[in-house]
Coordinates of C-alpha atoms and ligand atoms in Angstrom, one line a residue:
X236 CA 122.9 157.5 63.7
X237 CA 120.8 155.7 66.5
X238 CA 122.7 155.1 70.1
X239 CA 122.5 152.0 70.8
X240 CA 122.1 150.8 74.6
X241 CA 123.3 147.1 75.4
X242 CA 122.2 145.7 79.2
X243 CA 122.3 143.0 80.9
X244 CA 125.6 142.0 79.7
X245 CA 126.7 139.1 82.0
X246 CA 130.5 139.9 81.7
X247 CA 132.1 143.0 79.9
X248 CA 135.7 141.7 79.0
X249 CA 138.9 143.4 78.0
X250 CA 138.0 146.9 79.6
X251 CA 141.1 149.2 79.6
X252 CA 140.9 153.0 80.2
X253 CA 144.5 153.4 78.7
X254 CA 145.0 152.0 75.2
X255 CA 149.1 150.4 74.6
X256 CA 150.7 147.8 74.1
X257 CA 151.2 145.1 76.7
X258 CA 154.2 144.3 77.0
X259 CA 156.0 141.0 78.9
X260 CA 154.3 140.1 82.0
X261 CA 151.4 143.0 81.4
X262 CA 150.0 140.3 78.8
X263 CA 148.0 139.1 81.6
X264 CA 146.2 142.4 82.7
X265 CA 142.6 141.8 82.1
X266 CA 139.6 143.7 83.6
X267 CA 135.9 142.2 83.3
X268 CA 133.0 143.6 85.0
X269 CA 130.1 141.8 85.7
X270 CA 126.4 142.6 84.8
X271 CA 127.2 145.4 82.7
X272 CA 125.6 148.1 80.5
X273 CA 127.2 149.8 77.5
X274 CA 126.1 153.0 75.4
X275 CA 127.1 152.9 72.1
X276 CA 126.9 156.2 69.8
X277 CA 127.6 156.9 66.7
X278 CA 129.5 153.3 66.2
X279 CA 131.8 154.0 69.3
X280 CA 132.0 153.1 72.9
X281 CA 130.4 156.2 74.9
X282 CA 130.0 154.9 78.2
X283 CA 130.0 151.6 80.4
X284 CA 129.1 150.3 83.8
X285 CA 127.5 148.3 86.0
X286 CA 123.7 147.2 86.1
X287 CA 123.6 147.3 89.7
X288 CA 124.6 151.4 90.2
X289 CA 123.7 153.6 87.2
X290 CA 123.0 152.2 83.9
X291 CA 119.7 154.5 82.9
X292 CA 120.6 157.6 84.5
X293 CA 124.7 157.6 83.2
X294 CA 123.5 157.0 79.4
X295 CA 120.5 160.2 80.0
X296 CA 123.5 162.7 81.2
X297 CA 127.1 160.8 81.9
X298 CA 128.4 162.2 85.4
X299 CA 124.8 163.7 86.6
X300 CA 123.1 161.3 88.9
X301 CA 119.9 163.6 89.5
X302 CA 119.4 163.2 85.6
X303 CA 118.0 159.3 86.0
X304 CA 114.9 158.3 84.1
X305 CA 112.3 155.5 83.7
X306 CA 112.2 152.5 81.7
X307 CA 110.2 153.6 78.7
X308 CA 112.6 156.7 78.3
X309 CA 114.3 156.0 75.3
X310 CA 116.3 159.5 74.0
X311 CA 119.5 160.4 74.4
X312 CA 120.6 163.7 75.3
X313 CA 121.2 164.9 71.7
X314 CA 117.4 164.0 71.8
X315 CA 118.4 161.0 69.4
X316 CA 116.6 157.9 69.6
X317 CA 117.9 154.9 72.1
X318 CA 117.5 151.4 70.6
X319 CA 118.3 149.0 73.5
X320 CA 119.5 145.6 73.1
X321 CA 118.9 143.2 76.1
X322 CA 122.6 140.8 75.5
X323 CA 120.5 138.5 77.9
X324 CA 123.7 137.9 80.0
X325 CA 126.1 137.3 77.3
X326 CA 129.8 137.7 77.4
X327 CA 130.9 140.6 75.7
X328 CA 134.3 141.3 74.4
X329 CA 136.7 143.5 72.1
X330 CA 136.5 142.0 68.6
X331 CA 139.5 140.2 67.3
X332 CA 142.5 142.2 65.4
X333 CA 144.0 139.8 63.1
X334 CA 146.8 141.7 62.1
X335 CA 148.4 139.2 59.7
X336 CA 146.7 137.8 56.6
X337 CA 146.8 136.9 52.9
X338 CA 142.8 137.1 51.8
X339 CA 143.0 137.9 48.6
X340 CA 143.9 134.7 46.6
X341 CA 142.8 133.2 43.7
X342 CA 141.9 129.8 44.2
X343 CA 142.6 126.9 47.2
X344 CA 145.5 125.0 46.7
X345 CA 143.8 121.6 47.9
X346 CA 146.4 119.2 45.7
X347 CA 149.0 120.7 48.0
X348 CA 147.4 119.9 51.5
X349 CA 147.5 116.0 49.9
X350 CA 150.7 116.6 48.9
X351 CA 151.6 117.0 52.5
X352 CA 149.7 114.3 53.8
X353 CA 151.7 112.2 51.7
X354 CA 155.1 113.6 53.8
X355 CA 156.3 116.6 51.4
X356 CA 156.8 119.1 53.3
X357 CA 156.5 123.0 52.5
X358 CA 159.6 123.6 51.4
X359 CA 159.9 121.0 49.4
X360 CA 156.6 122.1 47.5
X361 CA 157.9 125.8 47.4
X362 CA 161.5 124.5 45.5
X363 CA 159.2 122.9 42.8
X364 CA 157.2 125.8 42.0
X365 CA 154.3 125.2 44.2
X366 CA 152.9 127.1 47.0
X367 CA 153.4 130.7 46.5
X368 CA 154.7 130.7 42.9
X369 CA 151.2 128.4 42.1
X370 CA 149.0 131.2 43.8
X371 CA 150.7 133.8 41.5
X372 CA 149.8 131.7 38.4
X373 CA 146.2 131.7 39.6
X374 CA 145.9 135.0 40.6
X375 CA 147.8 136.2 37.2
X376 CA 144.7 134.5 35.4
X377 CA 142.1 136.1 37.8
X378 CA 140.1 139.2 37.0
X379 CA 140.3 141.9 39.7
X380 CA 136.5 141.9 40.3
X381 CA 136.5 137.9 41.1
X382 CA 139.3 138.5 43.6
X383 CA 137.7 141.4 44.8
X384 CA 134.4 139.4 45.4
X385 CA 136.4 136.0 46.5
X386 CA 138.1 138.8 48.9
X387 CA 135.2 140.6 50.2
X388 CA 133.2 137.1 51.4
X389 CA 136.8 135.7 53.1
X390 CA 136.8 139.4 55.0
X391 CA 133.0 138.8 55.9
X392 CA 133.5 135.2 57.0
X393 CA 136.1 136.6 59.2
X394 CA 133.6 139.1 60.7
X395 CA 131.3 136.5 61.6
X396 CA 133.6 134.6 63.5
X397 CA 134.7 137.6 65.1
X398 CA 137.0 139.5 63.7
X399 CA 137.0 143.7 63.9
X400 CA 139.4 144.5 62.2
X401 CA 142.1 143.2 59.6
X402 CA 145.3 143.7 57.8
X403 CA 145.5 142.5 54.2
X404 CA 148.7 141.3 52.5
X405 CA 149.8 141.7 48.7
X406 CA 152.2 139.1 47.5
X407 CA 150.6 136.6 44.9
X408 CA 151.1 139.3 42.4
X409 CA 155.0 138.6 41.9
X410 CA 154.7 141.6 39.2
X411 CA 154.1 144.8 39.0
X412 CA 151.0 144.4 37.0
X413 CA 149.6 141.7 39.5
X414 CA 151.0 143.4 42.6
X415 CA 149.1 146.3 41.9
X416 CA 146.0 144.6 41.2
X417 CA 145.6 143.0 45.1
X418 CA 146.6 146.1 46.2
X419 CA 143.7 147.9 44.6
X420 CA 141.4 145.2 45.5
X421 CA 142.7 145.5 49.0
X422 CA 141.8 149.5 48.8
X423 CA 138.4 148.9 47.5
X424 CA 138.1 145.9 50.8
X425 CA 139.3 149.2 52.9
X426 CA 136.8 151.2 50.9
X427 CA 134.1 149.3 51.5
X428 CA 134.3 146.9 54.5
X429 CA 132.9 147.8 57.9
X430 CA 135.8 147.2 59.6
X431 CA 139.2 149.3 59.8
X432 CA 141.2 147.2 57.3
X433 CA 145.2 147.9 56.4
X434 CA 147.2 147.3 53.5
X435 CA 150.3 145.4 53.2
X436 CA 153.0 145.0 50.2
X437 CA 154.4 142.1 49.9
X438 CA 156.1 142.1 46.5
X439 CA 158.6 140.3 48.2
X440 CA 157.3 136.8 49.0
X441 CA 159.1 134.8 46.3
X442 CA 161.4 135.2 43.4
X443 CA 159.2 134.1 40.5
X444 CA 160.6 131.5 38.1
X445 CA 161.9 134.2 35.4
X446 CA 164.1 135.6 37.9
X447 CA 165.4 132.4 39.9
X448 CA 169.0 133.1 38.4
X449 CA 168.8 137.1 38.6
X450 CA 167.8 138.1 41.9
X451 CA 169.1 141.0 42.3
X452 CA 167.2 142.0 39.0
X453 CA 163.8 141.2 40.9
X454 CA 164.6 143.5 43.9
X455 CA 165.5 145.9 41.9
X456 CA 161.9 145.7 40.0
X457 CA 160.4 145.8 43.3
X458 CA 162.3 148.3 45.1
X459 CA 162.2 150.8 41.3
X460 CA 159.0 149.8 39.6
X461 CA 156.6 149.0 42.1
X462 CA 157.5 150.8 45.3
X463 CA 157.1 154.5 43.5
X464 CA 153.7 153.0 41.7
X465 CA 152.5 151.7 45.1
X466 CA 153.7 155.3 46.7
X467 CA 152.2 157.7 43.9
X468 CA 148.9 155.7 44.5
X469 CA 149.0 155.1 48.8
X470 CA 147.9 151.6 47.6
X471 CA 149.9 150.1 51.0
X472 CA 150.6 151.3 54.6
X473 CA 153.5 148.6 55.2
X474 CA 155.9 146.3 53.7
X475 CA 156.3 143.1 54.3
X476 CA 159.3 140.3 52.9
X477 CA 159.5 136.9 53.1
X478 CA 162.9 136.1 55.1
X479 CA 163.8 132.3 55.1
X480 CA 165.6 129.7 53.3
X481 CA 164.9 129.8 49.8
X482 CA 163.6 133.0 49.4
X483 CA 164.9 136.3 51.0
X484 CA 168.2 136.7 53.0
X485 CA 168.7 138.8 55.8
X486 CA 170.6 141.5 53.8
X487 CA 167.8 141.7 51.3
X488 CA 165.1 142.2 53.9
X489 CA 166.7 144.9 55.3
X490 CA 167.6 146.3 52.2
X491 CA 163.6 145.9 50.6
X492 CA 162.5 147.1 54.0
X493 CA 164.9 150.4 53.9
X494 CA 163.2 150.8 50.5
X495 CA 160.0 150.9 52.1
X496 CA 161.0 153.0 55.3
X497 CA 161.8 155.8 52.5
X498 CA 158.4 155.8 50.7
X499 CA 156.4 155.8 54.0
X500 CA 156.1 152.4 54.4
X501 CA 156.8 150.3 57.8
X502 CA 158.1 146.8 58.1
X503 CA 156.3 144.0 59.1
X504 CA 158.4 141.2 58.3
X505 CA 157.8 137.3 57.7
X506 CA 161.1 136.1 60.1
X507 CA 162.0 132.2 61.2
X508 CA 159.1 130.5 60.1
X509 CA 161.1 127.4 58.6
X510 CA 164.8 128.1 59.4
X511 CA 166.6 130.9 61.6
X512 CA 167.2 133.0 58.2
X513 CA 167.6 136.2 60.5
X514 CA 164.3 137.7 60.1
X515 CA 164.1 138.6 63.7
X516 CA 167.8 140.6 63.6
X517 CA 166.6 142.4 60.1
X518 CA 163.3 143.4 61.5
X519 CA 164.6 144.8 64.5
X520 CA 167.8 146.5 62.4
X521 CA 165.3 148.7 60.5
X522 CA 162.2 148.8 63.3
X523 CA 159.8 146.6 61.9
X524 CA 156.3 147.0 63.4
X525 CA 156.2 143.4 63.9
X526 CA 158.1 140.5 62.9
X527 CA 155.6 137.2 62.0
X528 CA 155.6 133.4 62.7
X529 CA 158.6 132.9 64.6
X530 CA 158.4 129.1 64.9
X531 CA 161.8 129.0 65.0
X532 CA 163.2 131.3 66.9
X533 CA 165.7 130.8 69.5
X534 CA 167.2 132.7 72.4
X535 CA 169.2 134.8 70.7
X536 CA 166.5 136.0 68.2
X537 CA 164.6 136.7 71.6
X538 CA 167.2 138.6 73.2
X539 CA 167.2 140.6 70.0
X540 CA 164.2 141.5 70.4
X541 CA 164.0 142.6 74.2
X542 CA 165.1 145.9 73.9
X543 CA 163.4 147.0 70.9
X544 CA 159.6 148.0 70.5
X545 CA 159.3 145.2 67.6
X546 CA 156.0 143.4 68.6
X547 CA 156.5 139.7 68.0
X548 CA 153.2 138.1 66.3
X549 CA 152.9 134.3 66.7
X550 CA 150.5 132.5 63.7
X551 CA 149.7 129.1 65.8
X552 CA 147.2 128.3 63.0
X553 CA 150.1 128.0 60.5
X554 CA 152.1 125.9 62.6
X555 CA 148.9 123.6 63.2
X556 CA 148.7 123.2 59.2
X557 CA 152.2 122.3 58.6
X558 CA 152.2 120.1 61.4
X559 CA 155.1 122.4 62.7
X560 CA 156.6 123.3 66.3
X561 CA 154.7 126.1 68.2
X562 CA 156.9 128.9 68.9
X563 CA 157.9 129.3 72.8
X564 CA 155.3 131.4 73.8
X565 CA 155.7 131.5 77.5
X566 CA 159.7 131.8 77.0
X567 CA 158.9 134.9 75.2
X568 CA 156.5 136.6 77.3
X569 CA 158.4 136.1 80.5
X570 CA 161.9 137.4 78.6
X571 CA 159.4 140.9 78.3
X572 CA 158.4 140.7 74.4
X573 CA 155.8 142.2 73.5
X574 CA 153.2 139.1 72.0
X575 CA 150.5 139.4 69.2
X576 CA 148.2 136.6 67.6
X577 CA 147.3 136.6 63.9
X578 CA 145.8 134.3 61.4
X579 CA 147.6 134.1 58.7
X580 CA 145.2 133.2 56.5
X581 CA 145.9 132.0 52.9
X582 CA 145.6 128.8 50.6
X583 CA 149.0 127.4 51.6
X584 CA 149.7 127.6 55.2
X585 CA 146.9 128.3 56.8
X586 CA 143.5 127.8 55.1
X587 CA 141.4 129.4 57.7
X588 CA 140.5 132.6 59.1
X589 CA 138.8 131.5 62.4
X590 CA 140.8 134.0 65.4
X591 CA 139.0 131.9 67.6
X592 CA 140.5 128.6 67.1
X593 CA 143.7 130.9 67.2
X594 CA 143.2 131.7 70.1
X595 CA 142.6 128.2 71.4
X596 CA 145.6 126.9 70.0
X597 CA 147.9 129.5 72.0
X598 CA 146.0 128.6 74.8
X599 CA 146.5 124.5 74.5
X600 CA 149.4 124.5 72.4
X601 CA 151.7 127.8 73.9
X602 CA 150.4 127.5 77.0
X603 CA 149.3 131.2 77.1
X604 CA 146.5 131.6 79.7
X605 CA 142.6 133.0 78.2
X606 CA 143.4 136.2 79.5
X607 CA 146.8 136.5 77.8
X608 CA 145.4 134.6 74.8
X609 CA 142.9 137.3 74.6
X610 CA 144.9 140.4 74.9
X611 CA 147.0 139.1 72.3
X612 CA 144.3 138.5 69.7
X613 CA 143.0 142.0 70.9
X614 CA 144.6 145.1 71.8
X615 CA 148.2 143.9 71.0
X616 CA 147.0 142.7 67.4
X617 CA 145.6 146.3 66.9
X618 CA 149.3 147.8 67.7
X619 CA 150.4 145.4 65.4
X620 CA 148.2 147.1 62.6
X621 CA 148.9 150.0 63.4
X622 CA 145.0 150.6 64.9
X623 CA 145.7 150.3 69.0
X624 CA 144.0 153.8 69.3
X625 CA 140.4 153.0 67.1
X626 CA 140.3 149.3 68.5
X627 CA 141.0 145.9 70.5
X628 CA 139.6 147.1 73.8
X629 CA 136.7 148.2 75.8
X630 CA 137.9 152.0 75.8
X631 CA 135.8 155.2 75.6
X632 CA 136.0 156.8 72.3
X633 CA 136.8 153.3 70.5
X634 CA 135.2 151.6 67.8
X635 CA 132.0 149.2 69.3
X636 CA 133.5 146.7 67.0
X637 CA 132.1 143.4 69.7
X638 CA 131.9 140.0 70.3
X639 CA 128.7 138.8 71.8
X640 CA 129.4 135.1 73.3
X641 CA 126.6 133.1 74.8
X642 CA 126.6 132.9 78.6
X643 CA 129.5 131.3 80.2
X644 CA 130.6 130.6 83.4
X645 CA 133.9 132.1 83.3
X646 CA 136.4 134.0 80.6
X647 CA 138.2 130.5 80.5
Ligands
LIG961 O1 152.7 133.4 56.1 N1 155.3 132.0 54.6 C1 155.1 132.8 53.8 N2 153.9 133.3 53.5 C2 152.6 132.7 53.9 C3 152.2 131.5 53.2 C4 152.1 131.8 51.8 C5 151.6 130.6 51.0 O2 151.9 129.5 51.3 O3 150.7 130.9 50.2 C6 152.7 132.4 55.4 O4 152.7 131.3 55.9
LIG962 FE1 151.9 135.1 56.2

């Protein structure tokens, strides 16, 4: 594979030469260098730094300073060729890590979005069969190779507005038959996209109509039928339930999620996105990975999570859809949480992939600052997918999975 040599970056954002989490306050630790080069090689970061100092003789030899060469060199020292890019003073950063969405669905659900307009609101849709329960019957009806294609142009629409790397949800299956069927399309996206994608199953997102007056008889499907299925295959790398009002309990959460925990799977929970159903308490009782949405939650959910390592993802794009309250960002990062920033794309609450406008609406409506807005779409969304150490910053030995922004005066 070619190295690739990018110059005249005009600022190199995100840089971090240890890879974790950022916790609380950290959120806002942001390094950019100015006028910057970057070696790429083999798909991964190899070496960065500034124009001014070293740029040609750092990508011939890194570390040898006698070892500089002229402009028309252009070999590595493998002896490989050296494509260079000129990035013609762009800004350059890590791309987004949207750690939280549900691609592959069937069809939009446009009648729905009127529906709201006209003052229903989603729960109200949910308790008459719509919203989840009217993706399922779609998706029941939907050959795996149309969602797989439908999937596959979703993931690349992402890509182009950014996004690096992506975690994938089940949950429209509602059967074993159908839950298995988005979990292999999501292994063929993993297969075959060019960007680290993980799994999610989310068997757990709604009882479906059969089993609205047996639910105990629809956990027990999913925790014996489709867990072992799912396990025997590796089809998913997490769990995921829906906790709220209408759909899972706290005991049940913790009970599917225990479930999981046993078969290899770790918890990423959907917690207070309409009510305070006591998603937050389940996800921290059985160490979720993350617990998602959380435009609800209150100060004791947040105290909750302080002492635990449970990153808490907000999905401000869901909240602007359902013309909802944005969770108290800034309450949460100065109480020490550990913040992440997701889609949460789908047909129902969010209809849109776009990380960027994401990352705008924490900015304007959480009052996060660029730089913490960024982190959290970033690095902290890779720890929330379980890919901190291949992605979300500008590390050595990291995926070169970029941004390239047109010159701007500043970050903000
Ligand atoms: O994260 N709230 C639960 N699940 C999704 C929406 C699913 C849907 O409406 O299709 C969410 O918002
Ligand atoms: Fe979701």
């Amino acid at each position: 594979m070619e190295s690739l040599l990018i110059h005249h970056i005009g600022q190199l954002a995100g840089i971090r030469t240890q890879s974790r989490p950022l916790k609380g306050n950290c959120l806002s630790d942001f390094l950019c260098l100015e006028n910057a080069w970057m070696l790429i090689r083999e798909g991964r970061i190899s070496a960065f730094g500034s124009m001014e100092e070293d740029w040609r003789g750092a990508t011939h030899d890194p570390g040898a300073s006698d070892s500089r060469r002229g402009p028309g060199d252009t070999s590595d020292q493998a002896g490989g060729p050296i494509r260079e890019i000129d990035a013609g003073g762009a800004l350059v950063l890590p791309a987004w890590c949207d750690s939280h969405t549900h691609i592959v669905f069937a069809g939009s659900r446009e009648q729905e979005f009127v529906d709201k307009i006209k003052g229903k609101s989603y729960a109200e849709i949910a308790a008459k069969g719509g919203g989840i329960l009217n993706s399922a019957r779609k998706l029941a009806e939907t050959p795996e190779e149309d969602l797989y294609d439908m999937a596959y142009n979703r993931l690349l629409e992402c890509m182009r507005m950014g996004t690096g790397a992506i975690e994938i949800k089940s949950g429209y299956g509602l059967s074993t038959e159908a839950e298995l069927k988005m979990l292999r399309v999501i292994r063929r996206l993993k297969q075959n996209a060019p960007i680290p994608v993980r799994a999610t199953f989310l068997g757990a997102h709604a009882f479906p109509v059969a089993f609205k007056n047996n639910r105990n008889a629809y956990i027990d499907l999913v925790l014996e039928e489709m867990l072992p299925l799912i396990e025997a295959e590796g089809l998913a790398d997490y769990i995921d339930v829906f906790c709220e009002e209408g759909f899972f309990t706290q005991p049940e959460t913790e009970r599917i999620c225990r479930a999981g925990l046993e078969r290899g799977l770790i918890p990423k929970i959907h917690a207070n996105q309409l009510n305070r159903s006591g998603g937050v308490q389940a996800g921290v009782a059985v160490e979720a990975l993350s617990v998602d949405h959380l435009e609800t939650i209150g100060q004791e959910e947040i105290a909750c999570l302080q002492g635990s390592a449970t990153i808490a993802t907000l999905l401000p794009g869901a909240a602007f859809f359902l013309r909802m309250g944005y969770p108290p960002a800034r309450a949460m990062v100065d109480a020490g949480l550990t913040l992440a920033l997701a889609s949460d794309y789908n047909p129902g609450s969010c209809p849109s992939g776009n990380m960027n406008f994401v990352v705008a609406l924490a900015c304007i409506q959480m009052k996060l600052t660029p730089e913490e807005a960024i982190n959290a779409a970033t690095i902290n969304g890779a720890y929330a997918m379980g890919v901190g150490q291949e992605v979300g910053s500008i590390t050595e030995g990291k995926k070169a999975n970029l941004i390239f922004m047109r010159p701007v005066p500043s970050l903000a």
